Short mmCIF file of N, CA and C in Angstrom, two decimals:
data_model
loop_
_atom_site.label_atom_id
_atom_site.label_comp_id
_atom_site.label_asym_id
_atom_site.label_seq_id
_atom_site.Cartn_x
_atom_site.Cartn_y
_atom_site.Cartn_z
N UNK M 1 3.49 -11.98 3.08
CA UNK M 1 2.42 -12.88 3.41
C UNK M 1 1.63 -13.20 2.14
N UNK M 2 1.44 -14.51 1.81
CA UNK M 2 0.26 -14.60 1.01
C UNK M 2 -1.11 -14.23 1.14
N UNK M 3 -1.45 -13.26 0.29
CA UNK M 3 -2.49 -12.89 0.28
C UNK M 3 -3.27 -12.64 -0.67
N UNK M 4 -4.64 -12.09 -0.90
CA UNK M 4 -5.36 -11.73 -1.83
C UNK M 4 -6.08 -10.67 -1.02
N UNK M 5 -6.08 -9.60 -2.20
CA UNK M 5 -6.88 -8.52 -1.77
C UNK M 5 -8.23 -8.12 -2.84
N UNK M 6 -9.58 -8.64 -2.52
CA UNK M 6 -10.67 -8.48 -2.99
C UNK M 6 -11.75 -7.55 -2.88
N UNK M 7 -12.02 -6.83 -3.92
CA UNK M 7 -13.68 -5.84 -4.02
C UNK M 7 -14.53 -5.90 -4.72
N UNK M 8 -15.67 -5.82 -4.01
CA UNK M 8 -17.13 -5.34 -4.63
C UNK M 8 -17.66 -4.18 -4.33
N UNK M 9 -17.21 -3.34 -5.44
CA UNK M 9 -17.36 -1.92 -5.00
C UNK M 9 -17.46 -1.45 -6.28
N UNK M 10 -18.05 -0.53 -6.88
CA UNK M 10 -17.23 0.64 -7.83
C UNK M 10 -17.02 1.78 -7.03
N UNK M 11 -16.56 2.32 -6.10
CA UNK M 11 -15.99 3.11 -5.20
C UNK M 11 -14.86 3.35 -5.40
N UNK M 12 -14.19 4.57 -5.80
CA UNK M 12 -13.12 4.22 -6.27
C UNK M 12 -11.90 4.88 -5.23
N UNK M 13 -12.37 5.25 -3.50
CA UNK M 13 -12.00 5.24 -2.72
C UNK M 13 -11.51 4.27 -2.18
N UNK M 14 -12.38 3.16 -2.36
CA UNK M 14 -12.07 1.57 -1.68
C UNK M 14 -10.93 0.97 -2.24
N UNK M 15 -11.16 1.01 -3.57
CA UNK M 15 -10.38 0.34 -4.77
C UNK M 15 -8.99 1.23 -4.60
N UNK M 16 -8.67 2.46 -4.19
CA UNK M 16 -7.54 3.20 -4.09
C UNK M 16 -6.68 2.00 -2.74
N UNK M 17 -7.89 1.78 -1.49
CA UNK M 17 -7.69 1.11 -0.08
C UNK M 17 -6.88 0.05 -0.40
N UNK M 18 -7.42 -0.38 -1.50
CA UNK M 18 -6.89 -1.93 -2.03
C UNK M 18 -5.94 -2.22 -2.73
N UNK M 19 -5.67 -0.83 -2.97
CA UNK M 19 -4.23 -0.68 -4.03
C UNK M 19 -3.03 -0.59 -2.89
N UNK M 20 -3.48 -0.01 -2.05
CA UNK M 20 -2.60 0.54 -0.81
C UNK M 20 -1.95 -0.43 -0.25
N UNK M 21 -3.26 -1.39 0.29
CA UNK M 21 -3.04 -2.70 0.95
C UNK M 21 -2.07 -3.64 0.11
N UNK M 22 -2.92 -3.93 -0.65
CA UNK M 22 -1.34 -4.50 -1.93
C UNK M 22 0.01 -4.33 -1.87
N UNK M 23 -0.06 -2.84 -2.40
CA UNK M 23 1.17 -2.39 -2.06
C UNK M 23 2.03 -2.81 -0.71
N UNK M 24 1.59 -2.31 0.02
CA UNK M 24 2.17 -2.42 1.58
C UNK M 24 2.21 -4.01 2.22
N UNK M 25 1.39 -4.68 1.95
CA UNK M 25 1.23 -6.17 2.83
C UNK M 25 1.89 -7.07 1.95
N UNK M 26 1.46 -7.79 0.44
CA UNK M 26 1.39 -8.54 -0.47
C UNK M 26 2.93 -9.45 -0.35
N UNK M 27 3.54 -10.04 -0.62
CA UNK M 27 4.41 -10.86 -0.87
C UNK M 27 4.42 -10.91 -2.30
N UNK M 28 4.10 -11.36 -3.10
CA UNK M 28 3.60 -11.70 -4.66
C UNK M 28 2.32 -10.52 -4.91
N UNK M 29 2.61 -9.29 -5.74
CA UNK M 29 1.93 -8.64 -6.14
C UNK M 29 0.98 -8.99 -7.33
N UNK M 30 1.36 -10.04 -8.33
CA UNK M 30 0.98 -10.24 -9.13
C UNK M 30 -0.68 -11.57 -8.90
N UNK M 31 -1.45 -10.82 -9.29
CA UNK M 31 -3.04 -11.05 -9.14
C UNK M 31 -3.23 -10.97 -8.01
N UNK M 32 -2.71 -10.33 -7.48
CA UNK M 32 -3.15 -9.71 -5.98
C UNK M 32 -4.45 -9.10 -5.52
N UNK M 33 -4.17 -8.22 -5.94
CA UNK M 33 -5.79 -7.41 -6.31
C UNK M 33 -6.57 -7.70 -7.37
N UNK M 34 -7.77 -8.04 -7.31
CA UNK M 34 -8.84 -8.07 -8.23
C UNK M 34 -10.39 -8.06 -8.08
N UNK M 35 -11.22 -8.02 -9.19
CA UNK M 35 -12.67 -7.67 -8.44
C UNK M 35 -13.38 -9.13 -7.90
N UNK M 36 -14.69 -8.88 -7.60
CA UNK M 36 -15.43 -10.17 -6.81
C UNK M 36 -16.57 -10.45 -8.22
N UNK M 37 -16.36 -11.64 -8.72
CA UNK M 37 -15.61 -12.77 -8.96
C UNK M 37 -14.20 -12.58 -9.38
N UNK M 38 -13.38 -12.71 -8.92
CA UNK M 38 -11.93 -13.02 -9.61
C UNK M 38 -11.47 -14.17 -10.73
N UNK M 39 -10.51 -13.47 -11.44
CA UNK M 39 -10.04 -13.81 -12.80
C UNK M 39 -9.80 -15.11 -11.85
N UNK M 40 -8.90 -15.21 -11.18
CA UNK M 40 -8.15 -16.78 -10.62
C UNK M 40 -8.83 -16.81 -9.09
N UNK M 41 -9.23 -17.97 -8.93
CA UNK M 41 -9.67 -18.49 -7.49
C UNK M 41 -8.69 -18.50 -6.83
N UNK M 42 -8.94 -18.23 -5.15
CA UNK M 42 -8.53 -17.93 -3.80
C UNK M 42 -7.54 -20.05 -4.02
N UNK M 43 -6.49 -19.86 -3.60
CA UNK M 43 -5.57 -21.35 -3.47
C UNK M 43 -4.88 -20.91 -2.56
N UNK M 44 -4.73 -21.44 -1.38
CA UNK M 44 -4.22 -21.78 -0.20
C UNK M 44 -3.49 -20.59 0.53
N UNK M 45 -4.40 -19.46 0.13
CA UNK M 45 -3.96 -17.93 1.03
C UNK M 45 -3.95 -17.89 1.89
N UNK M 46 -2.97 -17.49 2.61
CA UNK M 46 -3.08 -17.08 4.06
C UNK M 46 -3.87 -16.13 4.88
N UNK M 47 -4.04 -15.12 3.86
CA UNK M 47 -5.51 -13.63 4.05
C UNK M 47 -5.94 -13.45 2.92
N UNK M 48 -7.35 -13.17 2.81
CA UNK M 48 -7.96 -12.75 2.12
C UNK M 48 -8.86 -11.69 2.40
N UNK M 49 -8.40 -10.62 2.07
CA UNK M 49 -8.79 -9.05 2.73
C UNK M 49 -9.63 -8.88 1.27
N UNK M 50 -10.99 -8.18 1.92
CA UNK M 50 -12.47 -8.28 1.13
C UNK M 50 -12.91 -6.68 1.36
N UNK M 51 -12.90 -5.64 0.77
CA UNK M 51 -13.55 -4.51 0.27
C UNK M 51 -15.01 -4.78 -0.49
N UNK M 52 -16.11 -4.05 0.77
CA UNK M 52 -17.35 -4.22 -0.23
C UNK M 52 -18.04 -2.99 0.34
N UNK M 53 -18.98 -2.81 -0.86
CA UNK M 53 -20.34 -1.83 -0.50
C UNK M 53 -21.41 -2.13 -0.57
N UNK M 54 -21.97 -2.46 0.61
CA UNK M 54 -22.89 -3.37 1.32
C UNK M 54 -24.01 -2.27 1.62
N UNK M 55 -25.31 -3.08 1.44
CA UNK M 55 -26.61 -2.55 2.47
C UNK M 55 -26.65 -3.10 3.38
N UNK M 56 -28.14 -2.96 4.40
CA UNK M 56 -28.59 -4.18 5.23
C UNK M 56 -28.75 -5.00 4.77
N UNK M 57 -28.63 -5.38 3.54
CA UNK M 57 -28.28 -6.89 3.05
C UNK M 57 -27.53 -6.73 2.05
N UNK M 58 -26.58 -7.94 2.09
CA UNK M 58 -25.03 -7.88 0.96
C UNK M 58 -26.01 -8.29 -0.21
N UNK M 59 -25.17 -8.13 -1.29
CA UNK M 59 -25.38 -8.53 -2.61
C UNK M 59 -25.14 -10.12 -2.75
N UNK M 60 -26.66 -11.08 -2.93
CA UNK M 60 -26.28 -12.05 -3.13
C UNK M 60 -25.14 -12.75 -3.76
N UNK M 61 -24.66 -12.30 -4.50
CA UNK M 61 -23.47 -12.65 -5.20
C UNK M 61 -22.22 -13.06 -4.40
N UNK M 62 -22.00 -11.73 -3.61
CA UNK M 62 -21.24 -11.59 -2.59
C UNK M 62 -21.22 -12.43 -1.24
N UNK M 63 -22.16 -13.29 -0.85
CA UNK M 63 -22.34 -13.87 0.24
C UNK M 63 -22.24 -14.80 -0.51
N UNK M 64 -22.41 -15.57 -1.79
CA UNK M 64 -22.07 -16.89 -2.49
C UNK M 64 -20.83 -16.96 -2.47
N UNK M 65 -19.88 -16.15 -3.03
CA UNK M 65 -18.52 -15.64 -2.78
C UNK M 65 -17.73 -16.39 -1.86
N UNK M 66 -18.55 -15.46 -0.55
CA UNK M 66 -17.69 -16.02 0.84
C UNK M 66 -18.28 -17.13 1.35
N UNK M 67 -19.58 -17.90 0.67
CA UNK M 67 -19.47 -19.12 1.26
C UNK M 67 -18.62 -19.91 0.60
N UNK M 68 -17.96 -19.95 -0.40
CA UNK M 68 -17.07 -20.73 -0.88
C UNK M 68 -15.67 -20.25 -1.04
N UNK M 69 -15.28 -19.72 0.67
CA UNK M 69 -14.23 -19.20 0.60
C UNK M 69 -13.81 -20.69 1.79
N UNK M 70 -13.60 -21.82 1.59
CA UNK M 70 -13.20 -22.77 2.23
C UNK M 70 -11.48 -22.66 3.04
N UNK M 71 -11.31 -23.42 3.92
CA UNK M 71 -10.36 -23.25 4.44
C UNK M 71 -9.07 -23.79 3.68
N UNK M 72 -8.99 -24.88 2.70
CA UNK M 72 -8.33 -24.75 1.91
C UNK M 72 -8.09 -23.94 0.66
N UNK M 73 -8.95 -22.98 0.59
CA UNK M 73 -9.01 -21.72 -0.11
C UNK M 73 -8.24 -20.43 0.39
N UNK M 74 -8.56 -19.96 1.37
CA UNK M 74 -8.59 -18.88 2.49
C UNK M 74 -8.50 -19.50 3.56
N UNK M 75 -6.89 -19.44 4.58
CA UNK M 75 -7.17 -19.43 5.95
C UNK M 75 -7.74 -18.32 6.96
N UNK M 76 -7.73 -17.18 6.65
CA UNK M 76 -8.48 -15.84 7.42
C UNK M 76 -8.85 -15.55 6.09
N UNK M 77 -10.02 -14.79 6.64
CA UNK M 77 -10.93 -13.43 5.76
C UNK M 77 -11.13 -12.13 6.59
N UNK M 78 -10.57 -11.18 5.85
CA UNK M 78 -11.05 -9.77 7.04
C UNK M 78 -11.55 -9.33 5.97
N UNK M 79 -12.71 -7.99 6.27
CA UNK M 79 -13.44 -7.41 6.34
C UNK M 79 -13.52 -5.80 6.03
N UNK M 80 -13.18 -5.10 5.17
CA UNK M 80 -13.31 -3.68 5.13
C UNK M 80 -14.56 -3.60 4.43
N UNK M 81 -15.51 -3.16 5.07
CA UNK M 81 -16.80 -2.38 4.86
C UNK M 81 -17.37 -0.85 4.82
N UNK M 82 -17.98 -0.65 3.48
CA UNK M 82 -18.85 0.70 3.51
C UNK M 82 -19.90 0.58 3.23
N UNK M 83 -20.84 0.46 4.33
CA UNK M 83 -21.95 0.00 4.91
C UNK M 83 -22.34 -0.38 6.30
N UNK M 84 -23.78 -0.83 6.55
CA UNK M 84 -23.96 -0.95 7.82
C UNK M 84 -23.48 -2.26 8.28
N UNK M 85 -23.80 -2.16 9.65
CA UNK M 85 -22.92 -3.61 10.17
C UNK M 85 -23.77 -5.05 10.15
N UNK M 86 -25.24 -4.60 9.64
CA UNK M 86 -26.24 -5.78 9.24
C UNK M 86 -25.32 -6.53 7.98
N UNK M 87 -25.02 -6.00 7.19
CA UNK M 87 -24.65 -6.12 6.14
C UNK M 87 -23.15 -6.99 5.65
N UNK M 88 -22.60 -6.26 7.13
CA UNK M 88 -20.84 -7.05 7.17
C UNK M 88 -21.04 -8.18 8.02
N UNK M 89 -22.04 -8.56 8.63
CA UNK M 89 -22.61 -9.52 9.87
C UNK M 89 -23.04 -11.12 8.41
N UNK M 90 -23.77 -10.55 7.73
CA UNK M 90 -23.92 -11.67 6.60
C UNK M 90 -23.21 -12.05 6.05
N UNK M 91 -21.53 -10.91 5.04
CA UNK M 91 -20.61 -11.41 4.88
C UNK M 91 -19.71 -12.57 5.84
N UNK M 92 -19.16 -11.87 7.20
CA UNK M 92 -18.93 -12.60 8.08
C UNK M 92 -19.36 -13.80 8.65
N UNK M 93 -20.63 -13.87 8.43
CA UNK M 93 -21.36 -15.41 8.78
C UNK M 93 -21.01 -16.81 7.59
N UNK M 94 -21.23 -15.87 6.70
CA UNK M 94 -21.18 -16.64 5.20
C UNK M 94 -19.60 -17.44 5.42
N UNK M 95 -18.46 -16.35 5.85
CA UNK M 95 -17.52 -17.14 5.88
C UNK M 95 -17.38 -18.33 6.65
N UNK M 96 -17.50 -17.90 7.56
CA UNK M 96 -17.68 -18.85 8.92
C UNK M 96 -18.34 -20.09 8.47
N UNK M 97 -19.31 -20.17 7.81
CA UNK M 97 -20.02 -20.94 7.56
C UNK M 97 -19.39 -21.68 6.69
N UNK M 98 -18.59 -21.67 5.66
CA UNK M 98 -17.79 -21.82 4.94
C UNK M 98 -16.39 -22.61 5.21
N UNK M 99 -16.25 -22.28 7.08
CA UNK M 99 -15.23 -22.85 7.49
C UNK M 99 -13.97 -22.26 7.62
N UNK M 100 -13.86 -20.89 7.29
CA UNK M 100 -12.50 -20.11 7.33
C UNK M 100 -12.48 -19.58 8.65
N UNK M 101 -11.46 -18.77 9.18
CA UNK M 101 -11.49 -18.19 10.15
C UNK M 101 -11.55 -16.75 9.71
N UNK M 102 -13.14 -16.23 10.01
CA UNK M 102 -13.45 -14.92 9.50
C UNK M 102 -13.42 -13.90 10.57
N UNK M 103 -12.42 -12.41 10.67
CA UNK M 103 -12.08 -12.34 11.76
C UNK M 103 -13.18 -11.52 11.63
N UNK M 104 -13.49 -11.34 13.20
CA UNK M 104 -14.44 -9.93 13.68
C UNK M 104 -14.45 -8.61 13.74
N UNK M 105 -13.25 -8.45 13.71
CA UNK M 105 -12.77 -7.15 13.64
C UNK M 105 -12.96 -6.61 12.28
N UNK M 106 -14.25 -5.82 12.27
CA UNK M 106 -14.04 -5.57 10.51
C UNK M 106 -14.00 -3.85 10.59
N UNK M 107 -13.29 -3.30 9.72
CA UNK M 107 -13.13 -2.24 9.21
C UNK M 107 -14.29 -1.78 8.75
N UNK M 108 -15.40 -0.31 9.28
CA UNK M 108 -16.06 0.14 8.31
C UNK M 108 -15.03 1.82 8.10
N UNK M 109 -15.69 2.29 6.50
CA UNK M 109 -15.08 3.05 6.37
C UNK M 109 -16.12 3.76 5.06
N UNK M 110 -16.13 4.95 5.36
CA UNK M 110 -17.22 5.51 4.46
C UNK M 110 -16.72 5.22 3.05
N UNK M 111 -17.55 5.37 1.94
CA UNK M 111 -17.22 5.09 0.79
C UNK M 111 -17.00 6.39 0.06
N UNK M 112 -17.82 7.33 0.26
CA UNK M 112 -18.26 8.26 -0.10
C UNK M 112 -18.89 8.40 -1.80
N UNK M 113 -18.36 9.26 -2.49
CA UNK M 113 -19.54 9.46 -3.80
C UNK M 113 -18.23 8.38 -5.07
N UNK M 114 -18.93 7.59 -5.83
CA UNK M 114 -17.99 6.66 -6.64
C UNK M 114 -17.19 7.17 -7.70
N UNK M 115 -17.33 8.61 -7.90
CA UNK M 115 -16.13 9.05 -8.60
C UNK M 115 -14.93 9.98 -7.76
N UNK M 116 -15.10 10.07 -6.04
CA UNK M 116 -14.21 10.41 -5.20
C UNK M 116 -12.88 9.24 -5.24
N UNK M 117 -11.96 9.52 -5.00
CA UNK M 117 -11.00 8.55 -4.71
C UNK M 117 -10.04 8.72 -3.81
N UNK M 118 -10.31 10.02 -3.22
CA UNK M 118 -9.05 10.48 -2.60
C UNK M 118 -9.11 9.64 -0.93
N UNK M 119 -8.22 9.10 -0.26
CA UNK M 119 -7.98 8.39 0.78
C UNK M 119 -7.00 9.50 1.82
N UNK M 120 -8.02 9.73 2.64
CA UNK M 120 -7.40 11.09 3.99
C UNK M 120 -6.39 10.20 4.74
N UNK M 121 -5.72 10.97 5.27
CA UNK M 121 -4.37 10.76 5.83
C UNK M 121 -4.90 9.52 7.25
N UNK M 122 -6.07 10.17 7.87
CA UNK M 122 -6.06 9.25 8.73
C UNK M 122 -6.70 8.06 8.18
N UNK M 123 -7.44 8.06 7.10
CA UNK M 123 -8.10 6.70 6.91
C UNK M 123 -7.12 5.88 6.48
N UNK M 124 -5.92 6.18 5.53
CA UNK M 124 -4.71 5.61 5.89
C UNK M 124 -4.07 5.17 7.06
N UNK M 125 -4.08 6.14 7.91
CA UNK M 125 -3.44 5.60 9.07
C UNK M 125 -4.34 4.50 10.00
N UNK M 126 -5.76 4.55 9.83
CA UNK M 126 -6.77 3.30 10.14
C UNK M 126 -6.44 2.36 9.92
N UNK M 127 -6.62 1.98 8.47
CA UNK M 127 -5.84 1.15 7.35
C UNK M 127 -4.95 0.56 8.00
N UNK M 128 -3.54 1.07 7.73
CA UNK M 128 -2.63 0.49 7.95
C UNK M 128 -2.62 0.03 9.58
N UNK M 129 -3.11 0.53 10.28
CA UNK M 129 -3.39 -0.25 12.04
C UNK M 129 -4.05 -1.54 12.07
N UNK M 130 -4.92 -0.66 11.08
CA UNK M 130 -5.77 -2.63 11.22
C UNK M 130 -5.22 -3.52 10.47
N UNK M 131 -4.21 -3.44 9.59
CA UNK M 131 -4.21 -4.43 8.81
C UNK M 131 -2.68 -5.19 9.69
N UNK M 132 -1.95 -4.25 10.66
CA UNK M 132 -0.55 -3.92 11.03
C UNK M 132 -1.28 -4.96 12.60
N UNK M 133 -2.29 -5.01 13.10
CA UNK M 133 -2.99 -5.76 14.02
C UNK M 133 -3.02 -6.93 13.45
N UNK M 134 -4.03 -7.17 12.83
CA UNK M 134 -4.73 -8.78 11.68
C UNK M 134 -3.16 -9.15 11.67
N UNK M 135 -2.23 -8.70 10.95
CA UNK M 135 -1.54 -9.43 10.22
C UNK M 135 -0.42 -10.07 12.06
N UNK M 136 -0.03 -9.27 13.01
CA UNK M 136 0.42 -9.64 14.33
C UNK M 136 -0.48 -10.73 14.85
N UNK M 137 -1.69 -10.81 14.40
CA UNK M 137 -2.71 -12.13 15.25
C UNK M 137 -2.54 -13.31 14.33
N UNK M 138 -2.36 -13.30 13.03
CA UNK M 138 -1.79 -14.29 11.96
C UNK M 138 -0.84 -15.01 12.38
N UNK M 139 0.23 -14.23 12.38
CA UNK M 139 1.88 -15.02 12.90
C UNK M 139 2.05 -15.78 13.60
#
């Protein structure tokens, strides 16, 4: 599947999430993963899976981001969050607003401390459900 897999994080739990996802989903690995702003803009992806570490309010930056995640940019945007759900509610709007189809179903997932990286067996197995779902509602 074409995709892009994006973070705003220095978490380096998340950033492990995103390596994973890559790995496992991607079609074309190459600039697959990268941080928020990205080296190369979002062109006619099919997903664009978004890792962030959010408060009750996102990082302006980050909600500029996804408002200019247009539908000829990004046809879906999902959602993995470490943070509250005030926070993934603004990302999510931003898209919408934007015109993509931003799904609801968003992933939270603790971040924990930013020099942890290790990813537990089940948050893997989370992972890969949700993304093994999203990608069955795509098709």
């Amino acid at each position: 599947m074409k995709m892009r897999v994006l973070y705003s994080t220095s978490k380096k739990k998340l950033i492990n999430i995103a390596d994973m996802i890559t790995a496992n989903y991607a079609t074309e690995k190459v600039n697959c993963m990268d941080k928020i702003p990205p080296a190369y803009s979002c062109d006619k992806e099919r997903l664009v899976v978004i890792l962030a570490t959010v408060g009750k309010d996102a990082p302006s930056s980050l909600v500029l981001f996804c408002k200019e995640l247009t539908k000829t940019r990004a046809a879906n945007v999902a959602f993995i969050i470490d943070g509250p759900a005030e926070g993934a509610k603004v990302l999510v709007d931003a898209a919408k607003e934007a015109g993509t189809n931003a799904i609801e179903d968003v992933l939270y997932i603790k971040g924990g401390l930013p020099f942890l990286g290790g990813v537990k067996d089940e948050e893997k197995a989370a992972v890969t459900a949700w993304m093994d779902k999203i990608s069955a509602e795509l098709k």
